[in-house]
Structure formats: structure tokens, C-alpha cells
CSV table of N, CA and C in Angstrom, one decimal:
chain,number,residue,atom,x,y,z
A,1,UNK,N,1.2,-3.6,-17.2
A,1,UNK,CA,1.7,-2.8,-16.1
A,1,UNK,C,0.7,-1.7,-15.8
A,2,UNK,N,0.4,-1.4,-14.6
A,2,UNK,CA,-0.4,-0.3,-14.2
A,2,UNK,C,0.3,0.6,-13.2
A,3,UNK,N,-0.3,1.8,-13.0
A,3,UNK,CA,0.3,2.7,-12.0
A,3,UNK,C,-0.4,2.4,-10.7
A,4,UNK,N,0.4,2.2,-9.7
A,4,UNK,CA,-0.1,1.9,-8.3
A,4,UNK,C,0.5,2.9,-7.4
A,5,UNK,N,-0.3,3.3,-6.3
A,5,UNK,CA,0.2,4.2,-5.3
A,5,UNK,C,0.4,3.4,-4.0
A,6,UNK,N,1.6,3.5,-3.4
A,6,UNK,CA,1.9,2.9,-2.2
A,6,UNK,C,1.8,4.1,-1.1
A,7,UNK,N,0.9,3.9,-0.2
A,7,UNK,CA,0.6,5.0,0.8
A,7,UNK,C,0.7,4.5,2.2
A,8,UNK,N,1.3,5.4,3.0
A,8,UNK,CA,1.4,5.1,4.4
A,8,UNK,C,0.3,5.8,5.1
A,9,UNK,N,-0.5,5.1,5.8
A,9,UNK,CA,-1.7,5.6,6.4
A,9,UNK,C,-1.6,5.6,8.0
A,10,UNK,N,-1.5,6.7,8.6
A,10,UNK,CA,-1.4,6.8,10.0
A,10,UNK,C,-2.7,7.1,10.6
A,11,UNK,N,-2.7,7.6,11.8
A,11,UNK,CA,-4.0,7.8,12.5
A,11,UNK,C,-4.7,9.0,11.9
A,12,UNK,N,-4.0,10.1,11.6
A,12,UNK,CA,-4.7,11.3,11.1
A,12,UNK,C,-4.3,11.7,9.7
A,13,UNK,N,-3.4,11.0,9.0
A,13,UNK,CA,-3.0,11.5,7.7
A,13,UNK,C,-2.5,10.3,6.9
A,14,UNK,N,-2.4,10.6,5.6
A,14,UNK,CA,-1.9,9.7,4.6
A,14,UNK,C,-0.7,10.3,3.8
A,15,UNK,N,0.3,9.6,3.6
A,15,UNK,CA,1.4,10.1,2.8
A,15,UNK,C,1.8,9.1,1.7
A,16,UNK,N,1.9,9.6,0.5
A,16,UNK,CA,2.2,8.8,-0.6
A,16,UNK,C,3.7,8.5,-0.6
A,17,UNK,N,4.1,7.2,-0.5
A,17,UNK,CA,5.5,6.8,-0.4
A,17,UNK,C,6.1,6.6,-1.8
A,18,UNK,N,5.3,6.1,-2.7
A,18,UNK,CA,5.8,5.8,-4.0
A,18,UNK,C,4.6,5.7,-5.0
A,19,UNK,N,4.9,6.0,-6.2
A,19,UNK,CA,4.1,5.8,-7.4
A,19,UNK,C,4.8,5.0,-8.3
A,20,UNK,N,4.4,3.7,-8.5
A,20,UNK,CA,5.1,2.8,-9.3
A,20,UNK,C,4.3,2.2,-10.5
A,21,UNK,N,5.0,1.9,-11.5
A,21,UNK,CA,4.4,1.2,-12.7
A,21,UNK,C,4.8,-0.3,-12.5
A,22,UNK,N,3.9,-1.1,-12.0
A,22,UNK,CA,4.2,-2.5,-11.8
A,22,UNK,C,2.9,-3.3,-12.1
A,23,UNK,N,3.1,-4.6,-12.1
A,23,UNK,CA,1.9,-5.4,-12.1
A,23,UNK,C,1.3,-5.4,-10.8
A,24,UNK,N,0.1,-5.8,-10.7
A,24,UNK,CA,-0.7,-5.8,-9.4
A,24,UNK,C,0.1,-6.6,-8.3
A,25,UNK,N,0.7,-7.8,-8.7
A,25,UNK,CA,1.4,-8.6,-7.8
A,25,UNK,C,2.7,-7.9,-7.4
A,26,UNK,N,3.4,-7.2,-8.3
A,26,UNK,CA,4.6,-6.4,-8.0
A,26,UNK,C,4.3,-5.3,-7.0
A,27,UNK,N,3.2,-4.6,-7.1
A,27,UNK,CA,2.8,-3.6,-6.2
A,27,UNK,C,2.5,-4.1,-4.8
A,28,UNK,N,1.8,-5.3,-4.8
A,28,UNK,CA,1.5,-5.9,-3.6
A,28,UNK,C,2.7,-6.4,-2.8
A,29,UNK,N,3.7,-7.0,-3.5
A,29,UNK,CA,4.9,-7.4,-2.9
A,29,UNK,C,5.7,-6.2,-2.3
A,30,UNK,N,5.8,-5.1,-3.1
A,30,UNK,CA,6.5,-4.0,-2.6
A,30,UNK,C,5.9,-3.4,-1.3
A,31,UNK,N,4.6,-3.3,-1.3
A,31,UNK,CA,3.9,-2.7,-0.1
A,31,UNK,C,4.0,-3.6,1.1
A,32,UNK,N,4.0,-4.9,0.9
A,32,UNK,CA,4.2,-5.9,2.0
A,32,UNK,C,5.6,-5.7,2.5
A,33,UNK,N,6.5,-5.6,1.7
A,33,UNK,CA,7.9,-5.4,2.1
A,33,UNK,C,8.1,-4.1,2.9
A,34,UNK,N,7.5,-3.1,2.4
A,34,UNK,CA,7.6,-1.8,3.1
A,34,UNK,C,7.0,-1.9,4.5
A,35,UNK,N,5.9,-2.6,4.6
A,35,UNK,CA,5.2,-2.7,5.9
A,35,UNK,C,5.9,-3.4,7.0
A,36,UNK,N,6.9,-4.2,6.6
A,36,UNK,CA,7.7,-4.9,7.6
A,36,UNK,C,8.6,-3.9,8.3
A,37,UNK,N,9.0,-2.8,7.6
A,37,UNK,CA,9.9,-1.8,8.2
A,37,UNK,C,9.2,-0.7,8.8
A,38,UNK,N,7.9,-0.5,8.6
A,38,UNK,CA,7.1,0.6,9.1
A,38,UNK,C,6.0,0.1,10.0
A,39,UNK,N,6.4,-0.3,11.2
A,39,UNK,CA,5.4,-0.9,12.1
A,39,UNK,C,4.3,0.0,12.6
A,40,UNK,N,4.5,1.3,12.6
A,40,UNK,CA,3.5,2.2,13.2
A,40,UNK,C,2.4,2.6,12.2
A,41,UNK,N,2.5,2.2,11.0
A,41,UNK,CA,1.5,2.7,10.0
A,41,UNK,C,1.0,1.5,9.2
A,42,UNK,N,-0.1,1.7,8.6
A,42,UNK,CA,-0.7,0.8,7.6
A,42,UNK,C,-0.3,1.2,6.2
A,43,UNK,N,0.2,0.2,5.4
A,43,UNK,CA,0.6,0.5,4.1
A,43,UNK,C,-0.5,0.1,3.1
A,44,UNK,N,-1.0,1.0,2.3
A,44,UNK,CA,-2.1,0.8,1.4
A,44,UNK,C,-1.6,0.7,0.0
A,45,UNK,N,-2.3,0.0,-0.9
A,45,UNK,CA,-2.0,-0.1,-2.3
A,45,UNK,C,-3.3,0.4,-3.0
A,46,UNK,N,-3.2,1.5,-3.7
A,46,UNK,CA,-4.3,2.0,-4.4
A,46,UNK,C,-4.0,2.1,-5.9
A,47,UNK,N,-5.1,2.0,-6.7
A,47,UNK,CA,-5.0,2.2,-8.1
A,47,UNK,C,-5.2,3.7,-8.4
A,48,UNK,N,-5.0,4.2,-9.7
A,48,UNK,CA,-5.2,5.6,-10.0
A,48,UNK,C,-6.6,6.1,-9.7
A,49,UNK,N,-7.6,5.3,-9.6
A,49,UNK,CA,-9.0,5.7,-9.4
A,49,UNK,C,-9.2,5.9,-7.9
A,50,UNK,N,-8.2,5.6,-7.0
A,50,UNK,CA,-8.4,5.8,-5.6
A,50,UNK,C,-8.9,4.6,-4.9
A,51,UNK,N,-9.1,3.5,-5.5
A,51,UNK,CA,-9.6,2.3,-4.9
A,51,UNK,C,-8.5,1.5,-4.2
A,52,UNK,N,-8.6,1.2,-2.9
A,52,UNK,CA,-7.6,0.5,-2.2
A,52,UNK,C,-7.8,-1.0,-2.5
A,53,UNK,N,-6.7,-1.6,-2.9
A,53,UNK,CA,-6.8,-3.1,-3.2
A,53,UNK,C,-6.2,-3.9,-2.1
A,54,UNK,N,-5.2,-3.4,-1.4
A,54,UNK,CA,-4.6,-4.2,-0.3
A,54,UNK,C,-4.2,-3.2,0.8
A,55,UNK,N,-4.1,-3.8,2.0
A,55,UNK,CA,-3.6,-3.1,3.2
A,55,UNK,C,-2.7,-4.0,3.9
A,56,UNK,N,-1.5,-3.5,4.4
A,56,UNK,CA,-0.6,-4.4,5.1
A,56,UNK,C,-0.1,-3.7,6.4
A,57,UNK,N,0.1,-4.5,7.4
A,57,UNK,CA,0.6,-4.0,8.7
A,57,UNK,C,1.6,-5.1,9.2
A,58,UNK,N,2.8,-4.7,9.6
A,58,UNK,CA,3.8,-5.7,10.1
A,58,UNK,C,4.0,-6.8,9.1
A,59,UNK,N,3.9,-6.5,7.8
A,59,UNK,CA,4.2,-7.6,6.8
A,59,UNK,C,3.1,-8.5,6.5
A,60,UNK,N,1.9,-8.3,7.1
A,60,UNK,CA,0.8,-9.1,6.9
A,60,UNK,C,-0.4,-8.3,6.4
A,61,UNK,N,-1.2,-9.0,5.5
A,61,UNK,CA,-2.4,-8.3,4.9
A,61,UNK,C,-3.4,-8.2,6.0
A,62,UNK,N,-4.1,-7.0,6.1
A,62,UNK,CA,-5.1,-6.7,7.0
A,62,UNK,C,-6.4,-6.2,6.3
A,63,UNK,N,-7.5,-6.3,7.0
A,63,UNK,CA,-8.7,-5.8,6.4
A,63,UNK,C,-8.9,-4.4,6.9
A,64,UNK,N,-9.5,-3.6,6.0
A,64,UNK,CA,-9.7,-2.2,6.3
A,64,UNK,C,-11.1,-2.0,6.9
């Protein structure tokens, strides 16, 4: 289990929604789930080093 940051990324700012201790797949599933409810923002999954591993919008993975 690692620490993952679930972040909402809008046009001009980022807000940390959650800091979770999950497996990589668990963090990915949580972020994808959140993104289906937050249509106006991109949901990012970052590790503690600040590296973005996934980005989701409307429940689908997107490229950054």
C-alpha cells in the first residue's frame, strides 16, 4: 500500500480531494469513480513525489 493523492484540477487551480493509503489500482479506481461525478474538472492521481500517474475526466482516462 502506498500513499496516493486524489486531486481535482480545474482551469486555474488544484485542490486535493483525498489522501489515501491504497494500492495503485485502488487509487486509480477511486479517482475514476470521483471523475464521473465531477464533470467540470480533471481528476489526477499523484504519488508522494508529485508524479501524476493517471488523469480522468467524465469517468474515462485522459492524456495530460
